mmCIF file of N, CA, C and O in Angstrom:
data_model
loop_
_atom_site.group_PDB
_atom_site.id
_atom_site.type_symbol
_atom_site.label_atom_id
_atom_site.label_comp_id
_atom_site.label_asym_id
_atom_site.label_seq_id
_atom_site.Cartn_x
_atom_site.Cartn_y
_atom_site.Cartn_z
ATOM 1 N N MET C 1 -27.279 -27.994 -17.323
ATOM 2 C CA MET C 1 -27.101 -27.275 -18.579
ATOM 3 C C MET C 1 -25.653 -27.431 -19.040
ATOM 4 O O MET C 1 -24.732 -27.166 -18.271
ATOM 5 N N PRO C 2 -25.424 -27.851 -20.259
ATOM 6 C CA PRO C 2 -24.064 -28.042 -20.760
ATOM 7 C C PRO C 2 -23.296 -26.724 -20.829
ATOM 8 O O PRO C 2 -23.873 -25.648 -20.986
ATOM 9 N N ILE C 3 -22.002 -26.825 -20.728
ATOM 10 C CA ILE C 3 -21.135 -25.645 -20.747
ATOM 11 C C ILE C 3 -21.239 -24.926 -22.091
ATOM 12 O O ILE C 3 -21.230 -23.701 -22.153
ATOM 13 N N ASN C 4 -21.380 -25.666 -23.182
ATOM 14 C CA ASN C 4 -21.471 -25.048 -24.512
ATOM 15 C C ASN C 4 -22.692 -24.152 -24.631
ATOM 16 O O ASN C 4 -22.647 -23.114 -25.294
ATOM 17 N N ASP C 5 -23.817 -24.519 -24.000
ATOM 18 C CA ASP C 5 -25.018 -23.685 -24.040
ATOM 19 C C ASP C 5 -24.766 -22.346 -23.364
ATOM 20 O O ASP C 5 -25.200 -21.299 -23.845
ATOM 21 N N ASN C 6 -24.060 -22.356 -22.244
ATOM 22 C CA ASN C 6 -23.746 -21.106 -21.548
ATOM 23 C C ASN C 6 -22.832 -20.220 -22.392
ATOM 24 O O ASN C 6 -22.985 -19.005 -22.430
ATOM 25 N N LYS C 7 -21.876 -20.838 -23.078
ATOM 26 C CA LYS C 7 -20.968 -20.067 -23.933
ATOM 27 C C LYS C 7 -21.727 -19.452 -25.102
ATOM 28 O O LYS C 7 -21.489 -18.312 -25.472
ATOM 29 N N ASN C 8 -22.648 -20.208 -25.693
ATOM 30 C CA ASN C 8 -23.439 -19.687 -26.813
ATOM 31 C C ASN C 8 -24.294 -18.505 -26.381
ATOM 32 O O ASN C 8 -24.402 -17.512 -27.089
ATOM 33 N N LYS C 9 -24.926 -18.617 -25.217
ATOM 34 C CA LYS C 9 -25.750 -17.508 -24.713
ATOM 35 C C LYS C 9 -24.887 -16.292 -24.426
ATOM 36 O O LYS C 9 -25.280 -15.158 -24.696
ATOM 37 N N SER C 10 -23.715 -16.530 -23.874
ATOM 38 C CA SER C 10 -22.796 -15.432 -23.584
ATOM 39 C C SER C 10 -22.343 -14.762 -24.876
ATOM 40 O O SER C 10 -22.282 -13.536 -24.959
ATOM 41 N N ASN C 11 -22.056 -15.560 -25.905
ATOM 42 C CA ASN C 11 -21.645 -14.999 -27.199
ATOM 43 C C ASN C 11 -22.777 -14.216 -27.850
ATOM 44 O O ASN C 11 -22.557 -13.169 -28.454
ATOM 45 N N GLN C 12 -24.016 -14.715 -27.745
ATOM 46 C CA GLN C 12 -25.164 -14.020 -28.322
ATOM 47 C C GLN C 12 -25.388 -12.689 -27.617
ATOM 48 O O GLN C 12 -25.677 -11.677 -28.269
ATOM 49 N N ALA C 13 -25.263 -12.665 -26.300
ATOM 50 C CA ALA C 13 -25.429 -11.415 -25.553
ATOM 51 C C ALA C 13 -24.342 -10.423 -25.939
ATOM 52 O O ALA C 13 -24.611 -9.228 -26.117
ATOM 53 N N SER C 14 -23.124 -10.925 -26.094
ATOM 54 C CA SER C 14 -22.013 -10.073 -26.494
ATOM 55 C C SER C 14 -22.241 -9.500 -27.892
ATOM 56 O O SER C 14 -21.984 -8.321 -28.133
ATOM 57 N N ASP C 15 -22.730 -10.328 -28.814
ATOM 58 C CA ASP C 15 -23.031 -9.857 -30.165
ATOM 59 C C ASP C 15 -24.113 -8.783 -30.142
ATOM 60 O O ASP C 15 -24.027 -7.785 -30.853
ATOM 61 N N SER C 16 -25.131 -8.993 -29.317
ATOM 62 C CA SER C 16 -26.227 -8.028 -29.212
ATOM 63 C C SER C 16 -25.712 -6.687 -28.691
ATOM 64 O O SER C 16 -26.084 -5.633 -29.197
ATOM 65 N N ILE C 17 -24.850 -6.726 -27.704
ATOM 66 C CA ILE C 17 -24.279 -5.492 -27.157
ATOM 67 C C ILE C 17 -23.411 -4.812 -28.204
ATOM 68 O O ILE C 17 -23.462 -3.584 -28.363
ATOM 69 N N ASP C 18 -22.634 -5.591 -28.944
ATOM 70 C CA ASP C 18 -21.795 -5.020 -30.008
ATOM 71 C C ASP C 18 -22.642 -4.328 -31.071
ATOM 72 O O ASP C 18 -22.277 -3.264 -31.572
ATOM 73 N N ILE C 19 -23.765 -4.927 -31.414
ATOM 74 C CA ILE C 19 -24.662 -4.323 -32.409
ATOM 75 C C ILE C 19 -25.232 -3.011 -31.871
ATOM 76 O O ILE C 19 -25.294 -2.011 -32.587
ATOM 77 N N GLN C 20 -25.632 -2.995 -30.617
ATOM 78 C CA GLN C 20 -26.171 -1.769 -30.024
ATOM 79 C C GLN C 20 -25.114 -0.677 -29.982
ATOM 80 O O GLN C 20 -25.401 0.488 -30.278
ATOM 81 N N ILE C 21 -23.892 -1.050 -29.644
ATOM 82 C CA ILE C 21 -22.797 -0.078 -29.612
ATOM 83 C C ILE C 21 -22.540 0.475 -31.012
ATOM 84 O O ILE C 21 -22.359 1.687 -31.189
ATOM 85 N N ALA C 22 -22.555 -0.402 -32.006
ATOM 86 C CA ALA C 22 -22.339 0.043 -33.387
ATOM 87 C C ALA C 22 -23.455 0.978 -33.839
ATOM 88 O O ALA C 22 -23.205 1.971 -34.527
ATOM 89 N N LYS C 23 -24.701 0.683 -33.455
ATOM 90 C CA LYS C 23 -25.821 1.558 -33.804
ATOM 91 C C LYS C 23 -25.648 2.935 -33.175
ATOM 92 O O LYS C 23 -25.857 3.962 -33.819
ATOM 93 N N LEU C 24 -25.266 2.956 -31.900
ATOM 94 C CA LEU C 24 -25.059 4.236 -31.223
ATOM 95 C C LEU C 24 -23.923 5.026 -31.871
ATOM 96 O O LEU C 24 -24.017 6.251 -32.022
ATOM 97 N N ALA C 25 -22.871 4.323 -32.259
ATOM 98 C CA ALA C 25 -21.756 4.993 -32.929
ATOM 99 C C ALA C 25 -22.214 5.598 -34.254
ATOM 100 O O ALA C 25 -21.853 6.731 -34.591
ATOM 101 N N PHE C 26 -23.038 4.857 -34.998
ATOM 102 C CA PHE C 26 -23.559 5.357 -36.273
ATOM 103 C C PHE C 26 -24.435 6.581 -36.053
ATOM 104 O O PHE C 26 -24.317 7.581 -36.771
ATOM 105 N N ILE C 27 -25.311 6.515 -35.071
ATOM 106 C CA ILE C 27 -26.198 7.639 -34.779
ATOM 107 C C ILE C 27 -25.382 8.858 -34.359
ATOM 108 O O ILE C 27 -25.633 9.978 -34.813
ATOM 109 N N GLY C 28 -24.394 8.644 -33.507
ATOM 110 C CA GLY C 28 -23.542 9.751 -33.081
ATOM 111 C C GLY C 28 -22.807 10.386 -34.237
ATOM 112 O O GLY C 28 -22.726 11.620 -34.342
ATOM 113 N N ALA C 29 -22.274 9.560 -35.128
ATOM 114 C CA ALA C 29 -21.564 10.086 -36.295
ATOM 115 C C ALA C 29 -22.513 10.851 -37.216
ATOM 116 O O ALA C 29 -22.149 11.891 -37.773
ATOM 117 N N SER C 30 -23.739 10.349 -37.352
ATOM 118 C CA SER C 30 -24.729 11.032 -38.198
ATOM 119 C C SER C 30 -25.083 12.394 -37.625
ATOM 120 O O SER C 30 -25.168 13.392 -38.353
ATOM 121 N N ILE C 31 -25.291 12.440 -36.320
ATOM 122 C CA ILE C 31 -25.620 13.717 -35.679
ATOM 123 C C ILE C 31 -24.447 14.693 -35.805
ATOM 124 O O ILE C 31 -24.639 15.883 -36.084
ATOM 125 N N ALA C 32 -23.232 14.195 -35.623
ATOM 126 C CA ALA C 32 -22.057 15.060 -35.759
ATOM 127 C C ALA C 32 -21.947 15.607 -37.177
ATOM 128 O O ALA C 32 -21.627 16.785 -37.381
ATOM 129 N N THR C 33 -22.238 14.766 -38.160
ATOM 130 C CA THR C 33 -22.188 15.198 -39.560
ATOM 131 C C THR C 33 -23.228 16.283 -39.826
ATOM 132 O O THR C 33 -22.945 17.281 -40.495
ATOM 133 N N LEU C 34 -24.426 16.088 -39.292
ATOM 134 C CA LEU C 34 -25.459 17.121 -39.464
ATOM 135 C C LEU C 34 -25.052 18.419 -38.776
ATOM 136 O O LEU C 34 -25.285 19.509 -39.295
ATOM 137 N N GLY C 35 -24.435 18.293 -37.610
ATOM 138 C CA GLY C 35 -23.955 19.484 -36.913
ATOM 139 C C GLY C 35 -22.911 20.225 -37.730
ATOM 140 O O GLY C 35 -22.917 21.457 -37.800
ATOM 141 N N ASP C 36 -22.010 19.456 -38.344
ATOM 142 C CA ASP C 36 -21.012 20.081 -39.216
ATOM 143 C C ASP C 36 -21.678 20.781 -40.395
ATOM 144 O O ASP C 36 -21.261 21.860 -40.810
ATOM 145 N N GLY C 37 -22.732 20.154 -40.931
ATOM 146 C CA GLY C 37 -23.456 20.771 -42.037
ATOM 147 C C GLY C 37 -24.104 22.082 -41.627
ATOM 148 O O GLY C 37 -24.067 23.070 -42.364
ATOM 149 N N LEU C 38 -24.693 22.082 -40.447
ATOM 150 C CA LEU C 38 -25.306 23.318 -39.941
ATOM 151 C C LEU C 38 -24.251 24.395 -39.726
ATOM 152 O O LEU C 38 -24.472 25.572 -40.028
ATOM 153 N N SER C 39 -23.096 24.006 -39.204
ATOM 154 C CA SER C 39 -22.013 24.970 -38.997
ATOM 155 C C SER C 39 -21.543 25.554 -40.321
ATOM 156 O O SER C 39 -21.298 26.759 -40.431
ATOM 157 N N ALA C 40 -21.414 24.685 -41.324
ATOM 158 C CA ALA C 40 -20.989 25.167 -42.643
ATOM 159 C C ALA C 40 -22.026 26.107 -43.239
ATOM 160 O O ALA C 40 -21.685 27.129 -43.840
ATOM 161 N N LEU C 41 -23.303 25.768 -43.062
ATOM 162 C CA LEU C 41 -24.374 26.628 -43.561
ATOM 163 C C LEU C 41 -24.322 27.989 -42.872
ATOM 164 O O LEU C 41 -24.413 29.032 -43.530
ATOM 165 N N ALA C 42 -24.154 27.997 -41.561
ATOM 166 C CA ALA C 42 -24.080 29.257 -40.820
ATOM 167 C C ALA C 42 -22.870 30.081 -41.257
ATOM 168 O O ALA C 42 -22.966 31.305 -41.431
ATOM 169 N N ALA C 43 -21.743 29.410 -41.457
ATOM 170 C CA ALA C 43 -20.537 30.119 -41.904
ATOM 171 C C ALA C 43 -20.749 30.707 -43.299
ATOM 172 O O ALA C 43 -20.327 31.839 -43.569
ATOM 173 N N GLY C 44 -21.406 29.954 -44.162
ATOM 174 C CA GLY C 44 -21.691 30.458 -45.506
ATOM 175 C C GLY C 44 -22.603 31.667 -45.479
ATOM 176 O O GLY C 44 -22.389 32.639 -46.206
ATOM 177 N N LEU C 45 -23.624 31.602 -44.629
ATOM 178 C CA LEU C 45 -24.535 32.745 -44.500
ATOM 179 C C LEU C 45 -23.802 33.970 -43.959
ATOM 180 O O LEU C 45 -24.012 35.096 -44.439
ATOM 181 N N ALA C 46 -22.952 33.757 -42.965
ATOM 182 C CA ALA C 46 -22.192 34.875 -42.398
ATOM 183 C C ALA C 46 -21.272 35.485 -43.457
ATOM 184 O O ALA C 46 -21.160 36.713 -43.560
ATOM 185 N N LEU C 47 -20.632 34.629 -44.232
ATOM 186 C CA LEU C 47 -19.746 35.125 -45.289
ATOM 187 C C LEU C 47 -20.515 35.947 -46.313
ATOM 188 O O LEU C 47 -20.081 37.033 -46.713
ATOM 189 N N LYS C 48 -21.668 35.445 -46.731
ATOM 190 C CA LYS C 48 -22.468 36.184 -47.709
ATOM 191 C C LYS C 48 -22.886 37.545 -47.168
ATOM 192 O O LYS C 48 -22.866 38.545 -47.888
ATOM 193 N N GLU C 49 -23.275 37.574 -45.905
ATOM 194 C CA GLU C 49 -23.687 38.851 -45.309
ATOM 195 C C GLU C 49 -22.513 39.822 -45.225
ATOM 196 O O GLU C 49 -22.676 41.013 -45.481
ATOM 197 N N LEU C 50 -21.341 39.312 -44.871
ATOM 198 C CA LEU C 50 -20.157 40.176 -44.815
ATOM 199 C C LEU C 50 -19.796 40.709 -46.195
ATOM 200 O O LEU C 50 -19.461 41.887 -46.344
ATOM 201 N N GLU C 51 -19.857 39.849 -47.186
ATOM 202 C CA GLU C 51 -19.570 40.291 -48.551
ATOM 203 C C GLU C 51 -20.594 41.320 -49.012
ATOM 204 O O GLU C 51 -20.247 42.317 -49.644
ATOM 205 N N LYS C 52 -21.834 41.067 -48.670
ATOM 206 C CA LYS C 52 -22.908 41.972 -49.065
ATOM 207 C C LYS C 52 -22.716 43.351 -48.432
ATOM 208 O O LYS C 52 -22.846 44.374 -49.098
ATOM 209 N N SER C 53 -22.386 43.375 -47.143
ATOM 210 C CA SER C 53 -22.231 44.663 -46.461
ATOM 211 C C SER C 53 -20.961 45.375 -46.900
ATOM 212 O O SER C 53 -20.925 46.604 -46.933
ATOM 213 N N SER C 54 -19.902 44.621 -47.260
ATOM 214 C CA SER C 54 -18.669 45.282 -47.684
ATOM 215 C C SER C 54 -18.788 45.843 -49.101
ATOM 216 O O SER C 54 -18.147 46.838 -49.424
ATOM 217 N N ASN C 55 -19.598 45.219 -49.917
ATOM 218 C CA ASN C 55 -19.791 45.707 -51.286
ATOM 219 C C ASN C 55 -20.722 46.907 -51.337
ATOM 220 O O ASN C 55 -20.694 47.680 -52.281
ATOM 221 N N GLN C 56 -21.596 47.021 -50.351
ATOM 222 C CA GLN C 56 -22.563 48.119 -50.286
ATOM 223 C C GLN C 56 -23.444 48.203 -51.527
ATOM 224 O O GLN C 56 -24.006 49.247 -51.832
ATOM 225 N N SER C 57 -23.521 47.129 -52.273
ATOM 226 C CA SER C 57 -24.396 47.146 -53.436
ATOM 227 C C SER C 57 -25.673 46.412 -53.070
ATOM 228 O O SER C 57 -25.646 45.373 -52.450
ATOM 229 N N SER C 58 -26.777 46.973 -53.449
ATOM 230 C CA SER C 58 -28.051 46.348 -53.100
ATOM 231 C C SER C 58 -28.354 45.223 -54.073
ATOM 232 O O SER C 58 -28.146 45.339 -55.277
ATOM 233 N N GLN C 59 -28.834 44.127 -53.525
ATOM 234 C CA GLN C 59 -29.184 42.968 -54.330
ATOM 235 C C GLN C 59 -30.628 43.129 -54.789
ATOM 236 O O GLN C 59 -31.474 43.601 -54.044
ATOM 237 N N ASN C 60 -30.900 42.719 -56.017
ATOM 238 C CA ASN C 60 -32.265 42.878 -56.476
ATOM 239 C C ASN C 60 -33.170 41.860 -55.771
ATOM 240 O O ASN C 60 -32.713 40.819 -55.304
ATOM 241 N N PRO C 61 -34.446 42.164 -55.679
ATOM 242 C CA PRO C 61 -35.377 41.294 -54.940
ATOM 243 C C PRO C 61 -35.427 39.861 -55.457
ATOM 244 O O PRO C 61 -35.600 38.923 -54.686
ATOM 245 N N TYR C 62 -35.264 39.666 -56.763
ATOM 246 C CA TYR C 62 -35.295 38.315 -57.327
ATOM 247 C C TYR C 62 -34.139 37.476 -56.776
ATOM 248 O O TYR C 62 -34.324 36.318 -56.397
ATOM 249 N N ASP C 63 -32.938 38.065 -56.726
ATOM 250 C CA ASP C 63 -31.771 37.347 -56.194
ATOM 251 C C ASP C 63 -31.951 37.045 -54.708
ATOM 252 O O ASP C 63 -31.563 35.980 -54.236
ATOM 253 N N GLN C 64 -32.532 37.995 -53.969
ATOM 254 C CA GLN C 64 -32.779 37.768 -52.546
ATOM 255 C C GLN C 64 -33.756 36.613 -52.343
ATOM 256 O O GLN C 64 -33.572 35.778 -51.458
ATOM 257 N N LEU C 65 -34.782 36.551 -53.172
ATOM 258 C CA LEU C 65 -35.764 35.475 -53.083
ATOM 259 C C LEU C 65 -35.120 34.132 -53.386
ATOM 260 O O LEU C 65 -35.341 33.146 -52.680
ATOM 261 N N LYS C 66 -34.300 34.069 -54.432
ATOM 262 C CA LYS C 66 -33.604 32.828 -54.784
ATOM 263 C C LYS C 66 -32.674 32.380 -53.661
ATOM 264 O O LYS C 66 -32.582 31.195 -53.343
ATOM 265 N N GLN C 67 -31.992 33.333 -53.054
ATOM 266 C CA GLN C 67 -31.088 33.007 -51.961
ATOM 267 C C GLN C 67 -31.882 32.463 -50.770
ATOM 268 O O GLN C 67 -31.491 31.470 -50.160
ATOM 269 N N ALA C 68 -32.984 33.092 -50.448
ATOM 270 C CA ALA C 68 -33.820 32.644 -49.330
ATOM 271 C C ALA C 68 -34.381 31.243 -49.604
ATOM 272 O O ALA C 68 -34.428 30.395 -48.705
ATOM 273 N N GLU C 69 -34.787 30.978 -50.842
ATOM 274 C CA GLU C 69 -35.299 29.653 -51.199
ATOM 275 C C GLU C 69 -34.212 28.591 -51.064
ATOM 276 O O GLU C 69 -34.464 27.486 -50.585
ATOM 277 N N SER C 70 -33.011 28.922 -51.470
ATOM 278 C CA SER C 70 -31.890 27.990 -51.367
ATOM 279 C C SER C 70 -31.590 27.658 -49.903
ATOM 280 O O SER C 70 -31.380 26.490 -49.546
ATOM 281 N N ILE C 71 -31.587 28.662 -49.078
ATOM 282 C CA ILE C 71 -31.336 28.452 -47.654
ATOM 283 C C ILE C 71 -32.446 27.604 -47.043
ATOM 284 O O ILE C 71 -32.182 26.680 -46.264
ATOM 285 N N GLN C 72 -33.685 27.882 -47.416
ATOM 286 C CA GLN C 72 -34.817 27.109 -46.891
ATOM 287 C C GLN C 72 -34.711 25.647 -47.314
ATOM 288 O O GLN C 72 -34.994 24.748 -46.527
ATOM 289 N N GLU C 73 -34.295 25.387 -48.557
ATOM 290 C CA GLU C 73 -34.126 24.010 -49.022
ATOM 291 C C GLU C 73 -33.064 23.279 -48.200
ATOM 292 O O GLU C 73 -33.232 22.112 -47.844
ATOM 293 N N GLN C 74 -31.982 23.966 -47.890
ATOM 294 C CA GLN C 74 -30.915 23.364 -47.089
ATOM 295 C C GLN C 74 -31.406 23.046 -45.682
ATOM 296 O O GLN C 74 -31.122 21.980 -45.133
ATOM 297 N N ILE C 75 -32.159 23.950 -45.100
ATOM 298 C CA ILE C 75 -32.699 23.731 -43.761
ATOM 299 C C ILE C 75 -33.691 22.578 -43.773
ATOM 300 O O ILE C 75 -33.670 21.715 -42.880
ATOM 301 N N ASP C 76 -34.555 22.536 -44.781
ATOM 302 C CA ASP C 76 -35.523 21.435 -44.898
ATOM 303 C C ASP C 76 -34.815 20.090 -45.012
ATOM 304 O O ASP C 76 -35.228 19.097 -44.412
ATOM 305 N N TYR C 77 -33.728 20.050 -45.786
ATOM 306 C CA TYR C 77 -32.956 18.814 -45.941
ATOM 307 C C TYR C 77 -32.404 18.361 -44.589
ATOM 308 O O TYR C 77 -32.494 17.192 -44.227
ATOM 309 N N LEU C 78 -31.830 19.287 -43.840
ATOM 310 C CA LEU C 78 -31.254 18.936 -42.536
ATOM 311 C C LEU C 78 -32.336 18.467 -41.562
ATOM 312 O O LEU C 78 -32.117 17.533 -40.782
ATOM 313 N N ILE C 79 -33.511 19.066 -41.626
ATOM 314 C CA ILE C 79 -34.614 18.641 -40.766
ATOM 315 C C ILE C 79 -35.043 17.217 -41.121
ATOM 316 O O ILE C 79 -35.280 16.394 -40.234
ATOM 317 N N ARG C 80 -35.106 16.919 -42.417
ATOM 318 C CA ARG C 80 -35.457 15.541 -42.828
ATOM 319 C C ARG C 80 -34.421 14.543 -42.320
ATOM 320 O O ARG C 80 -34.764 13.458 -41.854
ATOM 321 N N GLU C 81 -33.155 14.900 -42.383
ATOM 322 C CA GLU C 81 -32.100 14.018 -41.890
ATOM 323 C C GLU C 81 -32.240 13.782 -40.385
ATOM 324 O O GLU C 81 -32.093 12.660 -39.908
ATOM 325 N N LEU C 82 -32.532 14.833 -39.642
ATOM 326 C CA LEU C 82 -32.718 14.690 -38.194
ATOM 327 C C LEU C 82 -33.911 13.798 -37.872
ATOM 328 O O LEU C 82 -33.866 12.989 -36.940
ATOM 329 N N LYS C 83 -34.978 13.912 -38.656
ATOM 330 C CA LYS C 83 -36.148 13.054 -38.438
ATOM 331 C C LYS C 83 -35.809 11.598 -38.699
ATOM 332 O O LYS C 83 -36.273 10.713 -37.973
ATOM 333 N N GLN C 84 -34.995 11.329 -39.709
ATOM 334 C CA GLN C 84 -34.586 9.954 -39.982
ATOM 335 C C GLN C 84 -33.754 9.397 -38.834
ATOM 336 O O GLN C 84 -33.913 8.252 -38.439
ATOM 337 N N ILE C 85 -32.881 10.212 -38.291
ATOM 338 C CA ILE C 85 -32.064 9.767 -37.157
ATOM 339 C C ILE C 85 -32.953 9.504 -35.950
ATOM 340 O O ILE C 85 -32.775 8.519 -35.229
ATOM 341 N N LYS C 86 -33.950 10.347 -35.746
ATOM 342 C CA LYS C 86 -34.873 10.159 -34.637
ATOM 343 C C LYS C 86 -35.620 8.833 -34.770
ATOM 344 O O LYS C 86 -35.788 8.105 -33.786
ATOM 345 N N LYS C 87 -36.022 8.483 -35.998
ATOM 346 C CA LYS C 87 -36.693 7.192 -36.223
ATOM 347 C C LYS C 87 -35.755 6.030 -35.926
ATOM 348 O O LYS C 87 -36.176 5.013 -35.404
ATOM 349 N N MET C 88 -34.480 6.184 -36.279
ATOM 350 C CA MET C 88 -33.510 5.114 -36.052
ATOM 351 C C MET C 88 -33.303 4.873 -34.558
ATOM 352 O O MET C 88 -33.074 3.744 -34.137
ATOM 353 N N ILE C 89 -33.364 5.935 -33.773
ATOM 354 C CA ILE C 89 -33.130 5.820 -32.337
ATOM 355 C C ILE C 89 -34.263 5.039 -31.681
ATOM 356 O O ILE C 89 -34.031 4.263 -30.769
ATOM 357 N N ARG C 90 -35.471 5.223 -32.172
ATOM 358 C CA ARG C 90 -36.620 4.535 -31.584
ATOM 359 C C ARG C 90 -36.509 3.104 -31.843
ATOM 360 O O ARG C 90 -36.475 2.145 -31.812
#
């Protein structure tokens, strides 16, 4: 077997490993970003609750429903993102 063939195979294996490493880095960054999003969502919810309790004013049911729908939409979005990442890993 010529020396050039061995070098080509070695380069192809190295390229394949580099691609796998890059994919893992992308997946890790995506998961970290989603985690940051969840943290921001939790912080926002905590802030709203603190503001609500400090104001002692009752929110009307319509506003509570809108707020709950908004939170549910955010959670649904994050779940869809996690499912996409799960597909990428497979």
